[in-house]
Each structure stands twice: as structure tokens, then as C-alpha cells.
């Protein structure tokens, strides 16, 4: 099988001109087939604020009422996505910006209301493997926004880590997939106050032990859950690293054994 | 050659839930290959207003400074485009939302400053015929936002009538193209106060005579210039009609002779 690299970037990196430019330059130099998945939460919060719309988060997830759905559709699908696409084109990368609605690329169910009504938030149900792999094999580089749709005419807000994980798992049927989560830190840290205390490799028992001890906590837990999930589903390689170290073979490698 | 229908819709039609739904239903029933081109100026003006950004128009064209470029990228590329795509998917149409940056679909030059600095406004230089015709032949329905790019990393604001005209002219090399401009009126009117005074067919000398007399004026003049331009460049059929009459073979037909 051919190799496919899926890079997920979020946080400040995609929303500040200089770090974005560097990231896209590094991304453009990755050899072979590739996909970029981006976030944009800070920009969404900022726009919502300017519009007088309150951002409500529960467990790190954004409550997406109809007004907030408009904001994230504008920011993720328009502003952030098209900016990245235009910049990649200028670097000679034939990028195509996509949401899950485009070519029915990713279909979701609106999250059922239990304790919390997340609103227009989508849990991924189906990734269109044929269309994505056909695009990739034509030399097109998909740039995926954290938006899906419900097939009933509604866009849905979907976490970018999830988009990356679901895409990786689906395409593992067709490619040898490397999934790389880029964020501000250099990897999973042994000591959150020491940026150099990166755990080079982690397996599930070790993850459970360290999260039990409270060494691994907060937003890192769903990220690692996603990562182990992907490895279990046949993704060849999952790495958590910093955007600045992209392509340097550093960070934390997920060990499926 | 196969037939391709290009529908351009703008104005209130795409920005009001009910009329949009009807339009998309009518669009979904058009047989054969098709493309939808949309505007969204009212929504852009509304969002700009909420953000305290002034909309400045010269000769019906929007001055696009960096702040306004963000607004139109969000509204045209995100909000309006993705809403249409999600709704078309729910009608069984395999829509793909595109700006000119996506797959380098439409490349523009930033308009040179003469008397007026229009800012980030693009004049179309090149349409990627291969990629568009290949998508269409795969059964994908492109939904084009009125945005292009300069190949240097910048998005550019481009009039939706122009996007439709340039797309029609380029694809006339590969398809028998019908270009249909939908707007609020039933066609080009002989008397602007009488909605039923539609001119059924018009050629260039007649257009020049009527615009000389002031019967045809305002925004209809660039629309008709665009229309004659397309016919001269090999587009098989150009019709100006109302969205409500889509598919009814009414409106004003452009006569190339």
C-alpha cells in the first residue's frame, strides 16, 4: 500500500500568520500523499465575541446553537480553510478545501441529547473512502475543516481531532497511514511544567497507569483515546508532536502493543 | 458534446431560507451536467454591519479592504456555500463547494488601481478547464462561490456574474453550455415598472439601442455585457430569468446574431 500522512493542526498555530506560514511550508515538503486537518476554535470564539454571541464550552467541547453553527461554518469552512488553501496553492500544493458535506465526504449524526445538549455537533458515522482516495491519487491534497453534515441539509460542528482520527481509520483500508497530531507542546509530557519531559513512546497500559496517577490529564486524555483508537483500527503510526518539530521524527509515538 | 447547464443565482433568493429551498429543489431537477454559481452580497453587508465594518460600493462593486476580504471569505466561502452544499446533498445532489483557490480552479489578477482602489478584487485570468470537466464527468456538481485567488496566497473577491460567465466561456470548449442568470425580475424588462414587460429575445444592436435610450440601465448593463461576451465566446445559450421561473423556458434569451 502507498503511504499517506495525515497532519492535524490546531490551536494558535493555524491562526497566527507567521506560525501558519511556517507550518504550511513544512507541510508542503512532506513527501507522498497527504491530508491536512485544521481547527480554528480561537478564531471562532473571537468572531462570536465580536458578534456578541457567548461561547459555551462543556468538557472542552463547544455548545453549538444555530447562531454558533453560523459562526463555525463561516470561520472553519470559510476563513481558516480558504486561507490555508490559497497559501498552499502559492507553495505549489494542489489543495482542495473540504467540509464533510462536500461530496458527502463525512456524514454525521447530530449528537443525541443526554445530560448536555451540545446542539449542532456531529458524531461521525461514515467517511467516503472512495472519493477521498480517488482525489488523493489524482495528486490533490485535501484540507479538511472540522465540519460535517447530517445528510438532512444541516452542517454540524465536529472536533478536528475526531475528523483526523476518523479519516485516518477509514483510509487505513487503502493506505499505510501515518497520523500526526501537532499542537503547542513537544509531545505527551511526563511533567507538564517541563516542556522537555516528552514521553518518546507510550502503550495503553502505560497510558492508563499515568492517567490514573494524574500525570496525564485534561485535553490530553481524549487526544490519546483518539490515538489508541486509531492504532487499534489499523492506522500504522500515530505521533503527537509540536508543529515546530514537524518532520523531525520527535514527539510521542503511540505503541499499539 | 454533452450539455452543461450553469445557473447563477444571487440576491435575496440565496439568502432567504424559503426561496433558497425552492431554488435548490428546482436546480436538483435539472437533467444532465450542471453547475451552481452563487452570490451572497446581502449577507456580507449584514455581517460587516454587525462587525462595525463599513460596506463601500463603487459602480455596484464592493471595495474589498483586508477586513472586508475576511468577511466575504467567511460569508461566500463558508456560510452561503456550505449551506447550499449541505442542502443539495440532502436532495441527493453530490455537490462540492469550491472557491477559485480550491484545486487552483480559477486564478485572478488583483485589479490594478486606476481611479479607484477596489482592494482585494480579482479579475479572472484562467479557469482550470481540466479539473472542472473531470469533476463534472464524475457526477459531481460544483457549487462556485464568488471568490478567486491570485496564486500568491491571497483570496480575492470576484463578482458572481463574472464567475458564471468565465466558467461558461471556458467550459464551452468541452460542453454545449447553457448559462442561466437568475434574479428577482422575470427577465430584461421593456418597462422597469411593469414586471411582465419581459423582452423575450435581444441581440447586440437592440441592446445598444435600448441602453442608449435609457430603457436598459443600471445593473442590467454589466449583466448583459457579460451575457453577450459569453455568447460571442461560444456559449450555446444565455438566458436571463427569474429564479421562480427556472426550467420554464421563459425570460430573456440572448441572441448572438
Short mmCIF file of N, CA and C in Angstrom, two decimals, chain B residues 1-6 30-35 129 132-139 167-179 234-237:
data_model
loop_
_atom_site.label_atom_id
_atom_site.label_comp_id
_atom_site.label_asym_id
_atom_site.label_seq_id
_atom_site.Cartn_x
_atom_site.Cartn_y
_atom_site.Cartn_z
N UNK B 1 -21.07 17.10 -28.36
CA UNK B 1 -20.68 17.48 -26.98
C UNK B 1 -21.87 17.32 -26.03
N UNK B 2 -21.57 17.00 -24.79
CA UNK B 2 -22.61 16.91 -23.77
C UNK B 2 -23.09 18.30 -23.36
N UNK B 3 -24.31 18.34 -22.88
CA UNK B 3 -24.86 19.61 -22.45
C UNK B 3 -24.49 19.87 -20.98
N UNK B 4 -24.20 21.14 -20.68
CA UNK B 4 -23.91 21.56 -19.31
C UNK B 4 -24.72 22.81 -19.02
N UNK B 5 -25.47 22.80 -17.92
CA UNK B 5 -26.26 23.97 -17.54
C UNK B 5 -25.57 24.67 -16.37
N UNK B 6 -25.30 25.95 -16.53
CA UNK B 6 -24.70 26.74 -15.44
C UNK B 6 -25.76 27.73 -14.96
N UNK B 30 -32.96 19.71 -12.65
CA UNK B 30 -32.41 19.94 -13.99
C UNK B 30 -31.65 18.68 -14.41
N UNK B 31 -31.90 18.23 -15.62
CA UNK B 31 -31.26 17.00 -16.09
C UNK B 31 -29.84 17.28 -16.57
N UNK B 32 -29.01 16.29 -16.47
CA UNK B 32 -27.67 16.36 -17.06
C UNK B 32 -26.67 17.10 -16.20
N UNK B 33 -25.53 17.40 -16.79
CA UNK B 33 -24.45 18.06 -16.08
C UNK B 33 -24.85 19.48 -15.68
N UNK B 34 -24.43 19.91 -14.50
CA UNK B 34 -24.80 21.26 -14.08
C UNK B 34 -23.83 21.82 -13.04
N UNK B 35 -23.83 23.14 -12.96
CA UNK B 35 -23.01 23.90 -12.00
C UNK B 35 -23.89 24.98 -11.41
N UNK B 129 -9.99 24.27 -16.76
CA UNK B 129 -11.00 23.52 -17.51
C UNK B 129 -10.91 22.02 -17.22
N UNK B 132 -12.35 21.02 -13.71
CA UNK B 132 -13.80 21.20 -13.64
C UNK B 132 -14.53 20.17 -14.49
N UNK B 133 -14.05 19.94 -15.71
CA UNK B 133 -14.77 18.99 -16.57
C UNK B 133 -14.61 17.57 -16.04
N UNK B 134 -13.46 17.27 -15.45
CA UNK B 134 -13.27 15.94 -14.89
C UNK B 134 -14.22 15.70 -13.70
N UNK B 135 -14.37 16.70 -12.83
CA UNK B 135 -15.31 16.59 -11.72
C UNK B 135 -16.73 16.36 -12.22
N UNK B 136 -17.12 17.19 -13.20
CA UNK B 136 -18.48 17.12 -13.73
C UNK B 136 -18.75 15.75 -14.32
N UNK B 137 -17.76 15.23 -15.05
CA UNK B 137 -17.94 13.92 -15.68
C UNK B 137 -17.97 12.78 -14.66
N UNK B 138 -17.47 13.06 -13.44
CA UNK B 138 -17.56 12.06 -12.37
C UNK B 138 -18.90 12.16 -11.63
N UNK B 139 -19.79 13.04 -12.10
CA UNK B 139 -21.10 13.16 -11.46
C UNK B 139 -21.14 14.12 -10.30
N UNK B 167 -16.71 30.88 -16.30
CA UNK B 167 -16.83 29.42 -16.25
C UNK B 167 -17.51 28.91 -17.51
N UNK B 168 -18.58 29.59 -17.92
CA UNK B 168 -19.32 29.20 -19.12
C UNK B 168 -18.43 29.27 -20.35
N UNK B 169 -17.70 30.37 -20.49
CA UNK B 169 -16.83 30.55 -21.66
C UNK B 169 -15.76 29.46 -21.72
N UNK B 170 -15.13 29.19 -20.58
CA UNK B 170 -14.06 28.20 -20.56
C UNK B 170 -14.61 26.81 -20.87
N UNK B 171 -15.74 26.45 -20.27
CA UNK B 171 -16.27 25.10 -20.44
C UNK B 171 -16.98 24.91 -21.78
N UNK B 172 -17.19 26.01 -22.52
CA UNK B 172 -17.77 25.90 -23.86
C UNK B 172 -16.84 25.13 -24.79
N UNK B 173 -15.57 24.99 -24.40
CA UNK B 173 -14.64 24.17 -25.18
C UNK B 173 -14.93 22.68 -25.05
N UNK B 174 -15.63 22.32 -23.99
CA UNK B 174 -15.81 20.89 -23.66
C UNK B 174 -17.29 20.47 -23.69
N UNK B 175 -18.18 21.42 -23.45
CA UNK B 175 -19.61 21.12 -23.36
C UNK B 175 -20.43 22.10 -24.21
N UNK B 176 -21.66 21.71 -24.53
CA UNK B 176 -22.65 22.67 -25.04
C UNK B 176 -23.24 23.37 -23.82
N UNK B 177 -22.82 24.59 -23.57
CA UNK B 177 -23.15 25.26 -22.31
C UNK B 177 -24.39 26.14 -22.42
N UNK B 178 -25.33 25.94 -21.50
CA UNK B 178 -26.43 26.89 -21.29
C UNK B 178 -26.14 27.66 -20.03
N UNK B 179 -26.12 28.97 -20.13
CA UNK B 179 -25.83 29.83 -18.98
C UNK B 179 -27.10 30.58 -18.61
N UNK B 234 -18.71 31.47 -27.59
CA UNK B 234 -19.07 30.08 -27.91
C UNK B 234 -20.05 29.42 -26.96
N UNK B 235 -20.54 30.16 -25.94
CA UNK B 235 -21.58 29.59 -25.08
C UNK B 235 -22.85 29.46 -25.93
N UNK B 236 -23.50 28.29 -25.85
CA UNK B 236 -24.60 27.98 -26.78
C UNK B 236 -25.85 28.81 -26.50
N UNK B 237 -26.09 29.09 -25.24
CA UNK B 237 -27.37 29.70 -24.86
C UNK B 237 -27.15 30.53 -23.60
#
